[in-house]
């Protein structure tokens, strides 16, 4: 019940208000802030809620020992988790592609390409960075790496060129691994890495617009 109440309030009030700051011609739009499909307005906003929720709820029983040790609680079905991630990846073509708001073949094609390349580069970035931490590639980190790349490119999928999207995704894949580790050290228990994927990589993707799109300023972003 509490989750349903929270979801209703958040979707009915918070998202429309924050979204209208840019997509409704609000104060961020007047500053020439650019968030094509919602690295901040969708993912960042949800990520802040996830952070607050995880902090209020506290960690799962047994996650952190009294002596300060972090005890991994592994997922029970990684093939199912992998299928879920690929469903999300597939859905992103509607999420980002649909944000073109027309059937313009050039615009939609660019968004599809940047979305795909960023997600793939996120996989590689997370695979490399997780190998440094755990001595071998970590599937859970790799799966989140693809989502990190998707979240990262969401703000600038329409204006970042293909090579830029590879860089954005690769960095997002590295950032998400670092963030997951740091949140664990802060004893914020995030079972699926939602805060790292959506909030942290949403921030990176929003800033990336100012870096890779000359028509937008990183200060505004």
Tab-separated table of C-alpha atoms in Angstrom:
chain	number	residue	atom	x	y	z
A	1	UNK	CA	0.000	0.000	0.000
A	2	UNK	CA	2.750	2.456	0.908
A	3	UNK	CA	4.513	1.808	-2.418
A	4	UNK	CA	1.295	2.371	-4.382
A	5	UNK	CA	0.595	5.593	-2.494
A	6	UNK	CA	4.123	6.828	-3.082
A	7	UNK	CA	3.991	5.926	-6.793
A	8	UNK	CA	0.666	7.698	-7.268
A	9	UNK	CA	1.858	10.915	-5.634
A	10	UNK	CA	5.198	10.859	-7.441
A	11	UNK	CA	3.752	10.191	-10.886
A	12	UNK	CA	0.781	12.529	-10.457
A	13	UNK	CA	2.629	15.481	-8.931
A	14	UNK	CA	6.424	15.365	-9.012
A	15	UNK	CA	7.097	14.193	-12.568
A	16	UNK	CA	4.639	16.616	-14.256
A	17	UNK	CA	6.008	19.574	-12.292
A	18	UNK	CA	9.689	18.858	-12.940
A	19	UNK	CA	9.022	17.792	-16.536
A	20	UNK	CA	7.263	21.065	-17.287
A	21	UNK	CA	10.385	22.995	-16.288
A	22	UNK	CA	11.837	21.981	-19.674
A	23	UNK	CA	9.289	20.219	-21.854
A	24	UNK	CA	6.516	22.622	-20.898
A	25	UNK	CA	8.495	25.737	-21.723
A	26	UNK	CA	9.412	26.410	-18.090
A	27	UNK	CA	12.368	28.162	-16.502
A	28	UNK	CA	14.917	25.552	-17.589
A	29	UNK	CA	13.697	25.760	-21.190
A	30	UNK	CA	14.138	29.522	-21.089
A	31	UNK	CA	17.790	28.959	-20.114
A	32	UNK	CA	18.258	26.678	-23.174
A	33	UNK	CA	18.601	23.575	-20.996
A	34	UNK	CA	18.442	20.429	-23.133
A	35	UNK	CA	17.185	17.036	-22.006
A	36	UNK	CA	15.995	15.228	-25.104
A	37	UNK	CA	14.268	12.216	-23.533
A	38	UNK	CA	14.860	12.658	-19.822
A	39	UNK	CA	18.303	11.857	-18.383
A	40	UNK	CA	17.383	14.335	-15.650
A	41	UNK	CA	13.643	14.849	-16.020
A	42	UNK	CA	12.875	11.115	-15.980
A	43	UNK	CA	15.878	9.166	-14.716
A	44	UNK	CA	17.409	11.750	-12.418
A	45	UNK	CA	14.088	12.544	-10.753
A	46	UNK	CA	13.388	8.853	-10.195
A	47	UNK	CA	16.945	8.321	-8.991
A	48	UNK	CA	16.579	10.955	-6.271
A	49	UNK	CA	13.438	9.192	-5.075
A	50	UNK	CA	15.308	5.878	-5.055
A	51	UNK	CA	18.115	7.389	-2.992
A	52	UNK	CA	15.725	8.837	-0.412
A	53	UNK	CA	13.715	5.611	-0.310
A	54	UNK	CA	16.793	3.434	0.208
A	55	UNK	CA	18.030	5.749	2.941
A	56	UNK	CA	14.703	5.753	4.800
A	57	UNK	CA	14.091	2.007	4.493
A	58	UNK	CA	17.618	1.084	5.504
A	59	UNK	CA	19.595	-1.967	4.402
A	60	UNK	CA	18.302	-5.516	4.075
A	61	UNK	CA	18.929	-7.802	7.038
A	62	UNK	CA	22.410	-9.238	6.853
A	63	UNK	CA	23.689	-6.829	4.221
A	64	UNK	CA	26.119	-5.020	6.520
A	65	UNK	CA	27.836	-6.690	9.476
A	66	UNK	CA	28.414	-4.921	12.762
A	67	UNK	CA	32.156	-5.084	12.121
A	68	UNK	CA	31.667	-3.055	8.931
A	69	UNK	CA	31.851	-5.882	6.402
A	70	UNK	CA	29.696	-5.701	3.259
A	71	UNK	CA	27.943	-9.005	2.556
A	72	UNK	CA	26.842	-9.422	-1.072
A	73	UNK	CA	23.292	-10.728	-1.477
A	74	UNK	CA	23.403	-12.210	-4.965
A	75	UNK	CA	20.494	-12.338	-7.362
A	76	UNK	CA	18.960	-15.775	-7.659
A	77	UNK	CA	18.438	-15.854	-11.454
A	78	UNK	CA	20.896	-14.030	-13.703
A	79	UNK	CA	19.446	-15.367	-16.985
A	80	UNK	CA	16.104	-13.796	-15.997
A	81	UNK	CA	17.866	-10.557	-15.050
A	82	UNK	CA	19.631	-10.559	-18.427
A	83	UNK	CA	16.349	-11.018	-20.292
A	84	UNK	CA	14.898	-8.133	-18.298
A	85	UNK	CA	17.780	-5.857	-19.244
A	86	UNK	CA	17.404	-6.709	-22.926
A	87	UNK	CA	13.683	-5.934	-22.683
A	88	UNK	CA	14.597	-2.534	-21.255
A	89	UNK	CA	17.185	-2.004	-24.002
A	90	UNK	CA	14.589	-2.876	-26.637
A	91	UNK	CA	12.064	-0.558	-25.012
A	92	UNK	CA	14.567	2.307	-25.110
A	93	UNK	CA	14.121	2.529	-28.884
A	94	UNK	CA	10.540	3.554	-28.216
A	95	UNK	CA	11.573	5.730	-25.292
A	96	UNK	CA	14.308	7.660	-27.132
A	97	UNK	CA	13.062	7.153	-30.686
A	98	UNK	CA	9.554	8.219	-29.766
A	99	UNK	CA	10.922	11.412	-28.233
A	100	UNK	CA	11.716	12.646	-31.756
A	101	UNK	CA	7.940	13.266	-31.830
A	102	UNK	CA	7.761	12.629	-35.563
A	103	UNK	CA	8.503	9.936	-38.138
A	104	UNK	CA	11.418	11.930	-39.541
A	105	UNK	CA	13.757	9.180	-40.831
A	106	UNK	CA	16.936	11.181	-40.284
A	107	UNK	CA	16.138	12.175	-36.723
A	108	UNK	CA	14.862	8.760	-35.680
A	109	UNK	CA	17.809	6.973	-37.311
A	110	UNK	CA	20.353	9.149	-35.491
A	111	UNK	CA	18.648	8.520	-32.160
A	112	UNK	CA	18.562	4.758	-32.779
A	113	UNK	CA	22.277	4.730	-33.639
A	114	UNK	CA	23.415	6.840	-30.674
A	115	UNK	CA	21.200	4.846	-28.301
A	116	UNK	CA	22.607	1.523	-29.520
A	117	UNK	CA	26.246	2.596	-29.491
A	118	UNK	CA	26.045	4.141	-26.036
A	119	UNK	CA	24.444	1.033	-24.537
A	120	UNK	CA	27.058	-1.224	-26.143
A	121	UNK	CA	29.893	1.018	-24.973
A	122	UNK	CA	28.397	0.984	-21.470
A	123	UNK	CA	28.695	-2.806	-21.454
A	124	UNK	CA	32.383	-2.571	-22.359
A	125	UNK	CA	33.091	0.179	-19.815
A	126	UNK	CA	31.414	-1.739	-17.000
A	127	UNK	CA	33.102	-4.992	-18.004
A	128	UNK	CA	36.557	-3.417	-17.879
A	129	UNK	CA	36.013	-1.482	-14.643
A	130	UNK	CA	34.375	-4.414	-12.836
A	131	UNK	CA	37.317	-6.610	-13.830
A	132	UNK	CA	39.680	-4.235	-12.027
A	133	UNK	CA	37.547	-4.437	-8.877
A	134	UNK	CA	36.612	-8.136	-8.707
A	135	UNK	CA	39.422	-9.656	-10.836
A	136	UNK	CA	36.904	-10.949	-13.377
A	137	UNK	CA	33.933	-9.480	-15.280
A	138	UNK	CA	30.837	-9.145	-13.091
A	139	UNK	CA	27.598	-9.913	-14.965
A	140	UNK	CA	25.433	-7.770	-12.693
A	141	UNK	CA	27.745	-4.798	-13.270
A	142	UNK	CA	27.804	-5.468	-17.021
A	143	UNK	CA	24.006	-5.515	-17.184
A	144	UNK	CA	23.880	-2.226	-15.310
A	145	UNK	CA	26.573	-0.942	-17.673
A	146	UNK	CA	24.221	-1.282	-20.625
A	147	UNK	CA	21.498	0.567	-18.716
A	148	UNK	CA	24.027	3.193	-17.658
A	149	UNK	CA	24.892	3.819	-21.301
A	150	UNK	CA	21.217	4.079	-22.178
A	151	UNK	CA	20.502	6.553	-19.378
A	152	UNK	CA	23.638	8.526	-20.238
A	153	UNK	CA	22.707	9.076	-23.892
A	154	UNK	CA	19.048	9.838	-23.200
A	155	UNK	CA	19.621	13.582	-22.711
A	156	UNK	CA	21.573	14.079	-25.911
A	157	UNK	CA	20.582	11.239	-28.232
A	158	UNK	CA	19.396	13.762	-30.822
A	159	UNK	CA	22.473	16.005	-30.870
A	160	UNK	CA	25.488	13.892	-29.869
A	161	UNK	CA	27.230	12.278	-32.841
A	162	UNK	CA	27.847	8.509	-32.993
A	163	UNK	CA	31.473	8.701	-31.849
A	164	UNK	CA	30.455	10.956	-28.993
A	165	UNK	CA	27.753	8.500	-27.970
A	166	UNK	CA	30.381	5.751	-27.672
A	167	UNK	CA	32.395	7.961	-25.308
A	168	UNK	CA	29.306	8.885	-23.287
A	169	UNK	CA	28.301	5.245	-22.897
A	170	UNK	CA	31.797	4.021	-22.074
A	171	UNK	CA	32.219	6.612	-19.325
A	172	UNK	CA	28.728	5.840	-17.992
A	173	UNK	CA	29.694	2.156	-17.771
A	174	UNK	CA	32.715	3.055	-15.662
A	175	UNK	CA	30.823	5.544	-13.500
A	176	UNK	CA	28.025	3.107	-12.653
A	177	UNK	CA	30.489	0.540	-11.259
A	178	UNK	CA	32.271	3.142	-9.142
A	179	UNK	CA	28.946	4.461	-7.870
A	180	UNK	CA	27.652	1.014	-6.872
A	181	UNK	CA	30.819	0.374	-4.867
A	182	UNK	CA	30.756	3.794	-3.193
A	183	UNK	CA	27.089	3.546	-2.198
A	184	UNK	CA	27.818	0.184	-0.595
A	185	UNK	CA	30.652	1.773	1.379
A	186	UNK	CA	28.200	4.460	2.533
A	187	UNK	CA	25.895	1.614	3.647
A	188	UNK	CA	23.100	2.644	1.294
A	189	UNK	CA	21.622	-0.672	0.194
A	190	UNK	CA	20.482	-0.526	-3.433
A	191	UNK	CA	19.741	-4.125	-4.506
A	192	UNK	CA	19.596	-3.455	-8.252
A	193	UNK	CA	21.848	-0.396	-8.573
A	194	UNK	CA	18.945	1.891	-9.477
A	195	UNK	CA	20.488	4.964	-7.860
A	196	UNK	CA	23.771	4.482	-9.684
A	197	UNK	CA	22.108	3.811	-13.046
A	198	UNK	CA	19.405	6.436	-13.053
A	199	UNK	CA	20.617	9.255	-10.801
A	200	UNK	CA	24.388	9.207	-11.222
A	201	UNK	CA	24.418	8.347	-14.936
A	202	UNK	CA	21.469	10.686	-15.499
A	203	UNK	CA	23.627	13.502	-14.145
A	204	UNK	CA	26.511	12.469	-16.398
A	205	UNK	CA	24.281	12.276	-19.469
A	206	UNK	CA	22.853	15.738	-18.804
A	207	UNK	CA	26.336	17.230	-18.456
A	208	UNK	CA	27.490	15.341	-21.561
A	209	UNK	CA	25.092	17.411	-23.674
A	210	UNK	CA	27.085	20.511	-22.752
A	211	UNK	CA	30.330	18.735	-23.633
A	212	UNK	CA	29.386	17.119	-26.954
A	213	UNK	CA	26.695	19.466	-28.334
A	214	UNK	CA	28.155	22.899	-29.158
A	215	UNK	CA	24.730	24.575	-29.143
A	216	UNK	CA	24.319	23.919	-25.412
A	217	UNK	CA	26.376	25.164	-22.479
A	218	UNK	CA	27.677	22.847	-19.786
A	219	UNK	CA	27.036	25.537	-17.188
A	220	UNK	CA	23.329	25.543	-18.008
A	221	UNK	CA	23.257	21.747	-18.121
